mmCIF file of C-alpha atoms in Angstrom:
data_model
loop_
_atom_site.group_PDB
_atom_site.id
_atom_site.type_symbol
_atom_site.label_atom_id
_atom_site.label_comp_id
_atom_site.label_asym_id
_atom_site.label_seq_id
_atom_site.Cartn_x
_atom_site.Cartn_y
_atom_site.Cartn_z
ATOM 1 C CA MET A 1 -2.553 49.237 8.891
ATOM 2 C CA VAL A 2 -2.474 53.094 6.690
ATOM 3 C CA LYS A 3 -3.162 55.797 9.037
ATOM 4 C CA LEU A 4 -1.442 58.698 6.930
ATOM 5 C CA GLY A 5 -0.967 59.370 3.923
ATOM 6 C CA LEU A 6 -0.106 62.339 0.862
ATOM 7 C CA LEU A 7 -2.539 63.694 -1.964
ATOM 8 C CA VAL A 8 -0.972 65.168 -4.904
ATOM 9 C CA ARG A 9 -2.798 67.334 -7.482
ATOM 10 C CA LEU A 10 -0.622 67.255 -10.865
ATOM 11 C CA GLU A 11 -2.056 70.147 -13.511
ATOM 12 C CA ALA A 12 0.351 69.296 -17.209
ATOM 13 C CA ALA A 13 1.487 71.765 -18.975
ATOM 14 C CA PRO A 14 -0.092 72.512 -22.114
ATOM 15 C CA GLY A 15 0.995 69.390 -24.487
ATOM 16 C CA LYS A 16 2.390 67.400 -21.834
ATOM 17 C CA GLU A 17 -0.270 65.414 -21.209
ATOM 18 C CA GLU A 18 -0.048 62.086 -22.399
ATOM 19 C CA ALA A 19 3.940 62.678 -21.122
ATOM 20 C CA LEU A 20 2.644 63.045 -17.701
ATOM 21 C CA ALA A 21 0.211 60.288 -17.692
ATOM 22 C CA GLU A 22 3.177 58.539 -19.201
ATOM 23 C CA PHE A 23 5.651 59.488 -16.182
ATOM 24 C CA LEU A 24 3.160 58.248 -13.294
ATOM 25 C CA ARG A 25 2.422 55.046 -15.369
ATOM 26 C CA GLN A 26 6.388 54.569 -14.836
ATOM 27 C CA GLY A 27 6.849 55.658 -11.548
ATOM 28 C CA GLN A 28 4.746 52.559 -10.066
ATOM 29 C CA VAL A 29 7.535 50.357 -10.851
ATOM 30 C CA LEU A 30 9.486 52.822 -8.287
ATOM 31 C CA VAL A 31 6.914 52.826 -6.192
ATOM 32 C CA GLU A 32 7.195 49.033 -5.477
ATOM 33 C CA GLN A 33 10.243 49.461 -4.545
ATOM 34 C CA GLU A 34 9.479 51.414 -1.404
ATOM 35 C CA PRO A 35 8.650 48.456 1.732
ATOM 36 C CA GLY A 36 6.179 51.983 3.619
ATOM 37 C CA THR A 37 4.358 52.720 0.957
ATOM 38 C CA ILE A 38 1.290 50.603 1.174
ATOM 39 C CA VAL A 39 -1.464 52.300 -1.056
ATOM 40 C CA TRP A 40 -0.210 54.081 -4.129
ATOM 41 C CA TYR A 41 -2.872 54.927 -7.459
ATOM 42 C CA ALA A 42 -1.686 58.218 -10.173
ATOM 43 C CA VAL A 43 -5.159 59.494 -11.196
ATOM 44 C CA ARG A 44 -6.577 60.752 -13.985
ATOM 45 C CA MET A 45 -9.433 63.242 -13.056
ATOM 46 C CA GLY A 46 -9.961 65.222 -16.416
ATOM 47 C CA PRO A 47 -7.898 66.294 -19.515
ATOM 48 C CA SER A 48 -4.855 67.051 -17.522
ATOM 49 C CA THR A 49 -6.089 66.683 -13.998
ATOM 50 C CA PHE A 50 -3.651 64.524 -12.278
ATOM 51 C CA ALA A 51 -3.344 63.523 -8.777
ATOM 52 C CA ILE A 52 -1.688 61.148 -6.937
ATOM 53 C CA PHE A 53 -2.872 58.876 -3.302
ATOM 54 C CA ASP A 54 -0.257 57.136 -1.298
ATOM 55 C CA ALA A 55 -0.811 55.943 1.680
ATOM 56 C CA PHE A 56 1.401 54.490 4.518
ATOM 57 C CA GLU A 57 1.762 53.061 7.942
ATOM 58 C CA ASP A 58 3.886 55.666 9.713
ATOM 59 C CA GLU A 59 5.187 58.608 8.956
ATOM 60 C CA ALA A 60 8.346 56.992 8.435
ATOM 61 C CA GLY A 61 6.827 55.492 5.616
ATOM 62 C CA ARG A 62 5.517 58.829 4.589
ATOM 63 C CA GLU A 63 9.006 60.852 4.887
ATOM 64 C CA ALA A 64 11.028 58.070 3.001
ATOM 65 C CA HIS A 65 8.801 58.152 0.592
ATOM 66 C CA LEU A 66 8.885 62.308 0.197
ATOM 67 C CA ASN A 67 12.633 61.600 -0.140
ATOM 68 C CA GLY A 68 12.018 58.862 -2.432
ATOM 69 C CA ARG A 69 13.195 58.483 -6.174
ATOM 70 C CA VAL A 70 8.955 59.552 -7.854
ATOM 71 C CA ALA A 71 9.437 63.057 -5.473
ATOM 72 C CA GLU A 72 13.532 63.464 -7.462
ATOM 73 C CA GLY A 73 10.771 61.999 -10.570
ATOM 74 C CA LEU A 74 8.586 65.327 -9.927
ATOM 75 C CA GLY A 75 11.192 67.916 -9.352
ATOM 76 C CA ALA A 76 13.472 66.988 -12.094
ATOM 77 C CA ASN A 77 10.507 66.975 -14.942
ATOM 78 C CA ALA A 78 9.170 70.270 -13.892
ATOM 79 C CA ASP A 79 8.455 71.222 -17.437
ATOM 80 C CA LEU A 80 5.933 68.797 -17.533
ATOM 81 C CA PHE A 81 4.024 70.978 -14.857
ATOM 82 C CA ALA A 82 1.730 73.566 -15.820
ATOM 83 C CA GLU A 83 2.674 75.124 -12.009
ATOM 84 C CA PRO A 84 4.240 73.071 -9.118
ATOM 85 C CA PRO A 85 2.430 70.054 -8.158
ATOM 86 C CA SER A 86 0.432 70.543 -4.856
ATOM 87 C CA ILE A 87 1.742 68.011 -2.043
ATOM 88 C CA GLU A 88 -0.951 67.608 0.843
ATOM 89 C CA PRO A 89 -0.280 65.585 3.550
ATOM 90 C CA VAL A 90 -3.423 63.713 4.624
ATOM 91 C CA ASP A 91 -5.061 61.624 7.365
ATOM 92 C CA VAL A 92 -6.068 58.080 6.829
ATOM 93 C CA LEU A 93 -9.353 57.880 9.100
ATOM 94 C CA ALA A 94 -10.761 54.555 7.125
ATOM 95 C CA SER A 95 -9.666 52.356 4.889
ATOM 96 C CA LYS A 96 -10.792 48.678 3.741
#
């Protein structure tokens, strides 16, 4: 049962919107290798606004994800962002 999550808000740098969208699409392959990441969604909320939502059964899964390859990629591709990503830990109250 998922109990914990992360909500990551991303704002693309001008002209980098499609590059950020592709970066997120490619991130799926990396996340599929993380057994502790139960749910992972990358979404576009507007022309330059994106988000990632992921969920975990426990803190160990969340920490493994925070130290995983997608997180490394966020740091290594700072030029894609208008501002640093906002990473917010959340509690999952209900899920289906």
